[in-house]
Coordinates of C-alpha atoms (C1' of nucleotides) and ligand atoms in Angstrom, one line a residue:
Chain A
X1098 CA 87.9 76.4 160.1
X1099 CA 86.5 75.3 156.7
X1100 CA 82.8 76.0 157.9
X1101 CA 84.1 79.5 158.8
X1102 CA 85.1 80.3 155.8
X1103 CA 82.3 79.1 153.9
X1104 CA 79.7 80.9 156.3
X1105 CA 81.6 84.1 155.6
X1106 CA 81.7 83.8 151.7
X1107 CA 78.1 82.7 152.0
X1108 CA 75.6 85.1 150.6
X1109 CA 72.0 85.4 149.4
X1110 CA 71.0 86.4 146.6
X1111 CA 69.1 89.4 147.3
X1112 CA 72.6 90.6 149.3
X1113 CA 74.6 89.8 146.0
X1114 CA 72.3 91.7 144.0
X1115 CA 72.9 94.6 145.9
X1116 CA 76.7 94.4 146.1
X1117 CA 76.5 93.9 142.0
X1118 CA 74.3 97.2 142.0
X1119 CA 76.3 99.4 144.6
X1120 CA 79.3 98.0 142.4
X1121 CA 78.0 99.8 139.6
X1122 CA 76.7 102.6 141.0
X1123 CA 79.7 103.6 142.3
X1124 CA 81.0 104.1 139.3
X1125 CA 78.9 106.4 137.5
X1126 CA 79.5 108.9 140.7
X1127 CA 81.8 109.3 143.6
X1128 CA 81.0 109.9 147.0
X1129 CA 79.0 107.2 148.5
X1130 CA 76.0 105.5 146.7
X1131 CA 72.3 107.0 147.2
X1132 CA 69.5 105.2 148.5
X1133 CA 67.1 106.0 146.0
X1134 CA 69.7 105.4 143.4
X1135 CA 69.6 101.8 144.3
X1136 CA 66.2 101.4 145.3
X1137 CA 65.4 102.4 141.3
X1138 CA 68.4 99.8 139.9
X1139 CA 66.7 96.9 142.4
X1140 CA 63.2 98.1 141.7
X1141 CA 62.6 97.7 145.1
X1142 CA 60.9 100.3 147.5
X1143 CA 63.7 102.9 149.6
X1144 CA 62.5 101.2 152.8
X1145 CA 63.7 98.0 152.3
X1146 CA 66.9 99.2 150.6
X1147 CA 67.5 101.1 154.0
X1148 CA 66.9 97.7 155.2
X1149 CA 69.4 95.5 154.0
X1150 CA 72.2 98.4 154.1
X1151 CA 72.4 97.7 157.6
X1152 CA 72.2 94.3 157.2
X1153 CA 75.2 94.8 154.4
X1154 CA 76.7 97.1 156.8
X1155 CA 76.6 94.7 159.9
X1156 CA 78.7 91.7 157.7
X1157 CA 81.0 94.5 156.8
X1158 CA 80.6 94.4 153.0
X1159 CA 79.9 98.0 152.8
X1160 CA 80.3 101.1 154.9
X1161 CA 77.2 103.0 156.0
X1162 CA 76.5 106.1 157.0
X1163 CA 73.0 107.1 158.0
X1164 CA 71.3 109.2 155.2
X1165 CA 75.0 110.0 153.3
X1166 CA 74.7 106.5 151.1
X1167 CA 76.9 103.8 151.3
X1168 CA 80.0 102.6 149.5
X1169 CA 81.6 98.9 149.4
X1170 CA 84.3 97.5 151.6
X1171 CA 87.2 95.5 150.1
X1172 CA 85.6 92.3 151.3
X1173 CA 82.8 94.0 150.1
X1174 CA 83.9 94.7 146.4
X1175 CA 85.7 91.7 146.4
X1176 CA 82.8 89.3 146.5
X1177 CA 80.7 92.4 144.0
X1178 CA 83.6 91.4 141.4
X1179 CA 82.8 87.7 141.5
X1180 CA 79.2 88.2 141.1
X1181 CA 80.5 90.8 137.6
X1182 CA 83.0 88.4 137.0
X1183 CA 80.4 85.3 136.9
X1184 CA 77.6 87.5 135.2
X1185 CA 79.7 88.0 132.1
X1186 CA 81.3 84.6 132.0
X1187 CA 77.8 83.0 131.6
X1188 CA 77.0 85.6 128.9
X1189 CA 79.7 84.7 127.0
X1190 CA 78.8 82.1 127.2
X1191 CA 75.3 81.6 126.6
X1192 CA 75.9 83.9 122.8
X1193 CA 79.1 81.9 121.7
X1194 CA 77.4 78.7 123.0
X1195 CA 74.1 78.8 122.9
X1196 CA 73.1 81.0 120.1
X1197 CA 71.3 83.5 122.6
X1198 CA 71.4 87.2 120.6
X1199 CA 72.9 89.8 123.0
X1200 CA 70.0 91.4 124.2
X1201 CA 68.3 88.1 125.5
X1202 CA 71.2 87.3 127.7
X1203 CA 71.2 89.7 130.7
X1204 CA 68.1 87.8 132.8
X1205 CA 69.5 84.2 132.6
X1206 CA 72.7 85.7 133.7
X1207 CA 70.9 87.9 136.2
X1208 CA 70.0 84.7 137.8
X1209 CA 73.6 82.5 136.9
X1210 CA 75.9 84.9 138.5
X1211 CA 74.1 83.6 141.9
X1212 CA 75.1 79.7 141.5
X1213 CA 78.4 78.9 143.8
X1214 CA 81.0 77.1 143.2
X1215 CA 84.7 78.2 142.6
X1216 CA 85.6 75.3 140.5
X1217 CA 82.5 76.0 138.0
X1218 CA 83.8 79.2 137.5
X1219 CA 87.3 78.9 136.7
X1220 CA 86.6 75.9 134.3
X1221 CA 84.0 77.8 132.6
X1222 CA 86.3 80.7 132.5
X1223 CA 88.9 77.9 130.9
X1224 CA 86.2 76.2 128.9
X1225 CA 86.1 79.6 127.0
X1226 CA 88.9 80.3 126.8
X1227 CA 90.0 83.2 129.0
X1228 CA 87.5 85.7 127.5
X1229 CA 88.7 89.4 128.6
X1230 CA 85.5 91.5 127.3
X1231 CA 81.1 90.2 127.4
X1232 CA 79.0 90.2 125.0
X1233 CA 78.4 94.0 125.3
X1234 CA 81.9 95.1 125.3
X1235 CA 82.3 95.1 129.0
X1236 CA 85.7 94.0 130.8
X1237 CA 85.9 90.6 132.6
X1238 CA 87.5 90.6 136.3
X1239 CA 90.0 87.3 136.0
X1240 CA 90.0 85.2 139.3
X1241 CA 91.9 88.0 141.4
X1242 CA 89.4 90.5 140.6
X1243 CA 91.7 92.4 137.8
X1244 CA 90.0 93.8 135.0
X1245 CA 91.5 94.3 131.7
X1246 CA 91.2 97.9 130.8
X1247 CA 88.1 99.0 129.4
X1248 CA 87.5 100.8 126.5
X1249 CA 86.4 103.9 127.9
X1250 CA 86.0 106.7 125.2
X1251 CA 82.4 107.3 124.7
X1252 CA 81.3 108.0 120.5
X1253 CA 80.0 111.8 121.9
X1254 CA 83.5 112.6 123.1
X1255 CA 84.4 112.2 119.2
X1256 CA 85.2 115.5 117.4
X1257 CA 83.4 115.7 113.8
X1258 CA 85.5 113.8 111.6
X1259 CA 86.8 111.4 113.9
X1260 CA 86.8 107.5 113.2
X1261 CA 86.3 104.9 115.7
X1262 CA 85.6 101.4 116.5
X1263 CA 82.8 100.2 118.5
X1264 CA 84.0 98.6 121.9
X1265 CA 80.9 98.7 124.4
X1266 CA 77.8 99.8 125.7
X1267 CA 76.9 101.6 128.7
X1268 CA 73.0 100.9 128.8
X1269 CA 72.3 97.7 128.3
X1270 CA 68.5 97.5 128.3
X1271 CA 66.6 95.5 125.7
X1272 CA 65.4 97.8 124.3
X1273 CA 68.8 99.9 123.5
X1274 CA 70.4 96.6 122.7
X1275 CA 67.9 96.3 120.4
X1276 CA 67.9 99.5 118.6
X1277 CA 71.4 99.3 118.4
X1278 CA 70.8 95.8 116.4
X1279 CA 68.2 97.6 114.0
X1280 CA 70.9 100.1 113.0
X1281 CA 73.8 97.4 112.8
X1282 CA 75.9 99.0 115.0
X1283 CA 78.1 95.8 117.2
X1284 CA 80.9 95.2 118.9
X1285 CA 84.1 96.3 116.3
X1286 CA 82.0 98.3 114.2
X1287 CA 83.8 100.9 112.2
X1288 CA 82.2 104.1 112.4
X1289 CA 83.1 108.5 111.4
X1290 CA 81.4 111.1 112.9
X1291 CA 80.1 112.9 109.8
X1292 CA 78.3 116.0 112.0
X1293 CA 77.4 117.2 115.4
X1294 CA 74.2 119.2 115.8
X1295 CA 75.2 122.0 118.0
X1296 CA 71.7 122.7 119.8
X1297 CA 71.3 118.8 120.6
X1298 CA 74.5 117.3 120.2
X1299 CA 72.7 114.7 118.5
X1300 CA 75.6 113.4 115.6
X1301 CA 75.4 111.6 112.2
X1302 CA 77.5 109.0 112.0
X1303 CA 78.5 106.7 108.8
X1304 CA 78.3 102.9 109.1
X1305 CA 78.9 100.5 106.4
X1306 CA 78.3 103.7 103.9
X1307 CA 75.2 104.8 105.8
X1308 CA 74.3 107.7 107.2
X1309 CA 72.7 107.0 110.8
X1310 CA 71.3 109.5 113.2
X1311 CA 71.5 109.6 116.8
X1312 CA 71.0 111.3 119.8
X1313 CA 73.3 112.4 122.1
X1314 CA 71.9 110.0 124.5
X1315 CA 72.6 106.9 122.3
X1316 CA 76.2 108.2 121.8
X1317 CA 76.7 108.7 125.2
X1318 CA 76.1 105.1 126.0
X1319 CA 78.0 103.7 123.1
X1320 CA 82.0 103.1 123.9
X1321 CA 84.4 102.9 121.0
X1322 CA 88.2 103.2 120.2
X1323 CA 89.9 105.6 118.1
Chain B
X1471 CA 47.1 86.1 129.5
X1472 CA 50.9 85.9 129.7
X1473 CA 51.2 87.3 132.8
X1474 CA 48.8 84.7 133.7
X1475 CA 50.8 81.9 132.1
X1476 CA 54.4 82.7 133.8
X1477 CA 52.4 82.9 137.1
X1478 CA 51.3 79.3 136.6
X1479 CA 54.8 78.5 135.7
X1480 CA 56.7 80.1 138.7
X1481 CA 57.5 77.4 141.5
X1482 CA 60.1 78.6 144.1
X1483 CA 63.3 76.7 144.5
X1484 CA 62.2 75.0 147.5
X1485 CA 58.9 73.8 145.9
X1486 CA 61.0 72.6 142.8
X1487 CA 63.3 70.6 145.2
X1488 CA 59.9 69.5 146.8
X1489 CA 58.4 68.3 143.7
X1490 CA 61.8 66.7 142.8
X1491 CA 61.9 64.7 145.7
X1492 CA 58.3 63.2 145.8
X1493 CA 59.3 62.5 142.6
X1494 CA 62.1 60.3 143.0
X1495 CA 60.2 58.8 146.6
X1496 CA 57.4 57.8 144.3
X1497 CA 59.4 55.5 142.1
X1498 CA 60.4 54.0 145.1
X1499 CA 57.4 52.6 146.9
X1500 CA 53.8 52.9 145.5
X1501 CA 50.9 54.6 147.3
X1502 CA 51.3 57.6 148.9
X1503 CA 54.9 59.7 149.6
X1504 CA 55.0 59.8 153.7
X1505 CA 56.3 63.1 155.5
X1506 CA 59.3 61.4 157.1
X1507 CA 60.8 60.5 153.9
X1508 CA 60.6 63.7 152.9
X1509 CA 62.2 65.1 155.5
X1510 CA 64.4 62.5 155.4
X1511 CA 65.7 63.4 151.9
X1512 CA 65.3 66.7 152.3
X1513 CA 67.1 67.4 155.2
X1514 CA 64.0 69.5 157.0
X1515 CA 61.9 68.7 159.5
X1516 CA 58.4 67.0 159.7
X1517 CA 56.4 70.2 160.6
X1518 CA 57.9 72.1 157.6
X1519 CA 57.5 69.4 155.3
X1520 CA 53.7 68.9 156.2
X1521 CA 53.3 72.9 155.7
X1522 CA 54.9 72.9 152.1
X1523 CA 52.8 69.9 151.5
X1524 CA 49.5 72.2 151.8
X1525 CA 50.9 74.5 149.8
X1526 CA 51.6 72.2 146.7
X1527 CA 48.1 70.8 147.2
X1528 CA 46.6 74.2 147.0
X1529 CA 49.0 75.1 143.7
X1530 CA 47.1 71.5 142.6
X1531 CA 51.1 70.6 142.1
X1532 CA 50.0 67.4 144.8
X1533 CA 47.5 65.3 145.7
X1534 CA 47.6 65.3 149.5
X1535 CA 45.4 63.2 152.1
X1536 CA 46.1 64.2 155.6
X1537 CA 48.0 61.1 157.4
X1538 CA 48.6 59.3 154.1
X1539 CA 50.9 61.2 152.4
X1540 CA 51.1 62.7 148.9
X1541 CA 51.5 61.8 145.3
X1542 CA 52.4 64.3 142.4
X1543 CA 49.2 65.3 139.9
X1544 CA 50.1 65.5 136.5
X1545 CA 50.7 69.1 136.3
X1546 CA 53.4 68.5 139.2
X1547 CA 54.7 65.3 137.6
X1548 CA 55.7 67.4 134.5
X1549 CA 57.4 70.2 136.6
X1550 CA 59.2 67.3 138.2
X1551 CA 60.3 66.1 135.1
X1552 CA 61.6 69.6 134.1
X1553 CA 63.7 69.9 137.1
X1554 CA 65.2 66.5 136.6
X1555 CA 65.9 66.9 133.0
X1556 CA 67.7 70.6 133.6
X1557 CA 69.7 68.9 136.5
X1558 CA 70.7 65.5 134.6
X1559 CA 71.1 68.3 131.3
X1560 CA 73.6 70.2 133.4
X1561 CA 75.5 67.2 135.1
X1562 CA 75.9 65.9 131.7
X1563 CA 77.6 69.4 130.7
X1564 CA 80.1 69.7 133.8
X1565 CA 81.4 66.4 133.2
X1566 CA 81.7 66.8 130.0
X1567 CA 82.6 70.3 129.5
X1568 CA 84.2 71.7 132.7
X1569 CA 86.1 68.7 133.9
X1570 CA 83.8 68.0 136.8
X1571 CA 84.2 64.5 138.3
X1572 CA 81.0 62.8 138.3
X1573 CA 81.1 62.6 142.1
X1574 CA 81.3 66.2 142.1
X1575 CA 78.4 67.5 140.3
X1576 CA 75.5 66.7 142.1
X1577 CA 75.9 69.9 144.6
X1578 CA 76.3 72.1 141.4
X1579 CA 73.7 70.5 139.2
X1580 CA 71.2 71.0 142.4
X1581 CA 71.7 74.6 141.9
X1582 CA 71.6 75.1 138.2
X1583 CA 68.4 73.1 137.9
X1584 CA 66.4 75.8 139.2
X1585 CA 67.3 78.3 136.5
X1586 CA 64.5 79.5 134.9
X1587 CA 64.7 79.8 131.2
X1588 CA 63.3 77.8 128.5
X1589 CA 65.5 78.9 125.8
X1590 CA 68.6 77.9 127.9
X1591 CA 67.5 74.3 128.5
X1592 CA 66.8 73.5 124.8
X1593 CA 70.0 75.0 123.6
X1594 CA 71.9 73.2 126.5
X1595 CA 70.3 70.6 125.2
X1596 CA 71.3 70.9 121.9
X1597 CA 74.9 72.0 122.8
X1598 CA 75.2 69.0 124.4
X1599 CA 74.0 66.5 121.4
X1600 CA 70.7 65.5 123.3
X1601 CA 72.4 63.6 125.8
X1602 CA 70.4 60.0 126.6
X1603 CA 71.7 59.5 130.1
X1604 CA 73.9 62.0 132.6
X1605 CA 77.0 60.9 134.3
X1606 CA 75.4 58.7 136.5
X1607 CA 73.2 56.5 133.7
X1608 CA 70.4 58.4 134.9
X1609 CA 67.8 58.7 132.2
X1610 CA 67.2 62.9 130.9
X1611 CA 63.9 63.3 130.3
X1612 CA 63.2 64.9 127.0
X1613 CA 61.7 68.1 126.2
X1614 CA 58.5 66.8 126.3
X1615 CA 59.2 65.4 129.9
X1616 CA 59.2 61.7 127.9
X1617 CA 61.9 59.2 129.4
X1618 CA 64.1 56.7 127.6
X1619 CA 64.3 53.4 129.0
X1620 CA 66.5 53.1 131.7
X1621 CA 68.7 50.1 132.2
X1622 CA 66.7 48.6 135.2
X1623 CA 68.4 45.5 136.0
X1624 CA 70.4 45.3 139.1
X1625 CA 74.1 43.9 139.8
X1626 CA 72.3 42.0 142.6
X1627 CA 69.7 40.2 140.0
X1628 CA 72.6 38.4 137.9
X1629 CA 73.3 34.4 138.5
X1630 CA 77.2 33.4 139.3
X1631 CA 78.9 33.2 135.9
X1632 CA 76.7 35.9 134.8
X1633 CA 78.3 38.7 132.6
X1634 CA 76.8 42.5 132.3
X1635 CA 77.9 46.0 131.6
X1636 CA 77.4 48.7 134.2
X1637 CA 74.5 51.1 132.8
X1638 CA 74.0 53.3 136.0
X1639 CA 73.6 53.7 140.2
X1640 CA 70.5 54.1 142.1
X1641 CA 72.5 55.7 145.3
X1642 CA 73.8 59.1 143.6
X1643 CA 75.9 59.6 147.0
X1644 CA 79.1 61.5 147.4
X1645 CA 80.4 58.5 149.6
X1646 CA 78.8 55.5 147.2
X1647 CA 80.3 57.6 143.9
X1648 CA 83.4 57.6 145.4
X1649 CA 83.7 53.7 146.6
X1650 CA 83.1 52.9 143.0
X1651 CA 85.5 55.3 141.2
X1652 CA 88.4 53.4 144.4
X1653 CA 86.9 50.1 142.7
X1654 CA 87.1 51.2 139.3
X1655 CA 83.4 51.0 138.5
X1656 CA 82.0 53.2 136.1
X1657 CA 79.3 53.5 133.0
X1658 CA 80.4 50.7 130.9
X1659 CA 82.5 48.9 133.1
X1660 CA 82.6 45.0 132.0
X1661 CA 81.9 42.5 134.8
X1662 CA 81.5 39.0 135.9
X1663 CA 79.7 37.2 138.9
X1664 CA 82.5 34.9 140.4
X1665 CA 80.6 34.1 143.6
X1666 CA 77.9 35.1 145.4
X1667 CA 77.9 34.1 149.6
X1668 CA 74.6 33.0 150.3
X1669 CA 74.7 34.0 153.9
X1670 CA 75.1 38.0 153.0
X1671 CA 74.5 38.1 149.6
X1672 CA 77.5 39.5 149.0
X1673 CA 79.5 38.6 145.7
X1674 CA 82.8 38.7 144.0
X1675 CA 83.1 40.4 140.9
X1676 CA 85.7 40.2 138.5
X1677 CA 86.7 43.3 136.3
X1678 CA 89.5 44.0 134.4
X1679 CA 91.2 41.0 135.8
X1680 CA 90.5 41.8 139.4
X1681 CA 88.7 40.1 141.6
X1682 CA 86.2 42.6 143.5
X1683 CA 83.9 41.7 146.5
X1684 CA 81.3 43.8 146.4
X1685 CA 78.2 44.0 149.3
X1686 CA 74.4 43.5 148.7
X1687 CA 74.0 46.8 149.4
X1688 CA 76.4 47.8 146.5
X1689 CA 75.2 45.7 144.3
X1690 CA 71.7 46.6 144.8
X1691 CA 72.4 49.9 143.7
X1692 CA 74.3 49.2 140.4
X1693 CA 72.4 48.4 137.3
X1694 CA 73.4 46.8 134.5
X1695 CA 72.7 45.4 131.0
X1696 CA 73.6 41.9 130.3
Chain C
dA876 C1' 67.3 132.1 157.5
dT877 C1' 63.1 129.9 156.8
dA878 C1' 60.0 127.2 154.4
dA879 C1' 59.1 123.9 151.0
dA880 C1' 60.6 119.9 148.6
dT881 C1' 63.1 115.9 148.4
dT882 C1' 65.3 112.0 150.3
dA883 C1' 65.9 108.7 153.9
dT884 C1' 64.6 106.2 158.0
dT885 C1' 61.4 104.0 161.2
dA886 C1' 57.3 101.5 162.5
dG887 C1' 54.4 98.1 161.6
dG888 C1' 52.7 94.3 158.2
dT889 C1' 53.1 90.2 154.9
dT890 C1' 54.8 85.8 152.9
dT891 C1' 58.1 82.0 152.5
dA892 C1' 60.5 78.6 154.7
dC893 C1' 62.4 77.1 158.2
dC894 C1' 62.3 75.7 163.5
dT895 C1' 60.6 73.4 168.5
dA896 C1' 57.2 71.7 171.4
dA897 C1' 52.6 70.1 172.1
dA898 C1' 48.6 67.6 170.5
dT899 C1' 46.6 64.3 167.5
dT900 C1' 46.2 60.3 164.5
dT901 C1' 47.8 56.0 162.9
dT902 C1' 50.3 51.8 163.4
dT903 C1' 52.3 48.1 166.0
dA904 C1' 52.7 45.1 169.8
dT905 C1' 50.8 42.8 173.7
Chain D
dA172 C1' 41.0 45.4 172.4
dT173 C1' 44.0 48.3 174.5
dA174 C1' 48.2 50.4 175.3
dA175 C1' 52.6 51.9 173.7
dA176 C1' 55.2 53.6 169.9
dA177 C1' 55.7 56.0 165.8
dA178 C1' 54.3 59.3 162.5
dT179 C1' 52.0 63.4 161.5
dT180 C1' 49.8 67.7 162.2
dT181 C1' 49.0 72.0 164.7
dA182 C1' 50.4 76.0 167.3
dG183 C1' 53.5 79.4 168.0
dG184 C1' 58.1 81.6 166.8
dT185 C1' 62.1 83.4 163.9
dA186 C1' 64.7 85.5 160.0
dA187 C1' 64.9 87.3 155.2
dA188 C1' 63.1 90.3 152.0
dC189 C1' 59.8 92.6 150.6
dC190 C1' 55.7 96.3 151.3
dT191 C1' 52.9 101.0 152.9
dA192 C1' 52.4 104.8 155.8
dA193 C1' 54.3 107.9 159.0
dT194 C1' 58.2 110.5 160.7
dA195 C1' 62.6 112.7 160.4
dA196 C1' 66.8 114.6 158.2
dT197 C1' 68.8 116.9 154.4
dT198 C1' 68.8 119.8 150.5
dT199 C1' 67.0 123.5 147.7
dA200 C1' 64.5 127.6 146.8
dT201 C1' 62.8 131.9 148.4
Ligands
MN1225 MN1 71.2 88.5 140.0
MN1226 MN1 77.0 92.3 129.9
MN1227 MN1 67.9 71.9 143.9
MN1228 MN1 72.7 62.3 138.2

DNA sequence: ATAAATTATTAGGTTTACCTAAATTTTTAT
DNA sequence: ATAAAAATTTAGGTAAACCTAATAATTTAT
């Protein structure tokens, strides 16, 4: 009985990796989850996506249907929330306790999120102390696969003269995270939409007394709260 | 060039636990690590153990005579001694930490050891307070793979009337762990030789007012400092 | 409605890391 | 010294997770 269950919660990485990615696929757009959507999050070829969706498919942990993408069962986002749930645990933890910056933290925890063990979890989680949001703003599942609400206003839904407070990213590449650092923009930052270009919708937005530029496609990945 | 370097540095997990385990073999018994003790401690079989073997001798991580065994080069002997530092690092940090019991790290610890990043094992390092020994008195290698003495005398060495402090175990088993947290043994546990039977070898300890009897085999694989 | 372009699947290969069974080498016992 | 026993290696096979090239289905554009 105990083997059992172990053998079903038992997966590799590579199939964890794809539940994580499906997981957050899903929620950019509805209906089921492309192919070559995945195959360019994974960086792996559209062949051996195919692959292992019927492999995912024949444990159940997504549903499949032949060229129409796939989306995740509830055994199948139930273990996906884990894997989100341990990636942002360990990089809490690795900035608040060991000094990583927030843009080095994403490939140790790429690789963290894989080690298994419930009791590691929850006493990291209570080690700590409960966190609710990551380094990067995002929402932490708690053990039941809940997540606190996440701030979900993005700085180009802002009208001009509107003031907000910096609560997340979206795109979380290092090199994003890291122009975000050069223009001091962080998690709680205060910020007012001075202007809004009309033929880009690129804004200018003051920070600390500055006036910073961006483009619509920073201020679509930045999350804040009015 | 650095693509060159991280290639160099790239063992798979299976080679790590490999290299870990000739590693441990060859403080054992000089001359050459044999196959079946690898497979032994590894839990494989013969014919895969003899395949990986070729393998680390072609990565020059092993020096490996056909028949005779193998023994670790110096460029494997230092990956060893990465491997053992990160797992000893990380023991050190779920007993201390996250409330592990130090009979129930070793599963956990065998996981986290083959996380690759550099900057994570000196700040867990750090974090930690550059911990001498792990749970188990085992000796963590420092950064530059250098070991601190090791208590090296064993419960089994001491004369009746003799008095020592327990410094660490050789067996690191779940059932061994377990026998001496029933007993009450532990890093820095005061004890006595009472009596030793010179038929089995076996001897009665006293600690804490108790009187214990304790096997050769037990006692063999206790060290301590007198 | 067809043709072209795009996307996805299948077929056939590779490498790693296991396995079993058979063959070979070394060690031990007579 | 030879035979039996034990240890090791080789041969041949499997599953996971990738790949490229060829084929098929779907979507888009004319
Ligand atoms: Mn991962
Ligand atoms: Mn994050
Ligand atoms: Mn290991
Ligand atoms: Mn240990």
């Amino acid at each position: 009985m105990y083997i059992y269950i172990l053998f079903e919660i038992m997966f590799t990485q590579s199939e964890e990796n794809y539940l994580k990615a499906i997981f957050h696929l899903q929620q950019e757009v509805e209906g089921g989850v492309s192919t070559s959507g995945l195959s360019e999050k994974l960086k792996t070829k559209a062949a051996s996506v195919t692959e292992m969706l019927k492999r995912l498919a024949g444990k159940k942990l997504v549903d499949y249907q032949k060229y129409y993408g796939v989306q995740l069962t509830d055994k199948g986002m139930q273990h996906a929330l884990l894997i989100v749930r341990k990636h942002r645990l360990w990089e809490y933890f690795l900035v608040e306790c060991l000094n990583f910056n927030w843009d080095e933290v994403h490939e140790v925890a790429e690789q963290l999120e894989h080690i298994r063990s419930p009791k590691l979890v929850e006493e990291l989680d209570l080690f700590l102390g409960r966190p609710q949001y990551d380094p990067h703003g995002d929402p932490i599942p708690d053990t039941n696969g809940k997540l606190p609400k996440s701030p979900n206003k993005r700085l180009s839904q802002l009208q001009k003269g509107e003031r907000g407070i910096c609560k997340g990213f979206n795109d979380t590449s290092s090199s994003f995270l890291q122009f975000l650092a050069k223009q001091e923009i962080g998690l709680g930052t205060n910020l007012e939409v001075l202007n809004i270009e009309s033929f880009d919708e690129s804004m200018t937005v003051l920070i600390d007394k500055k006036e910073i530029p961006l483009s619509k496609t920073a201020t679509d990945n930045i999350y804040v709260e009015d």
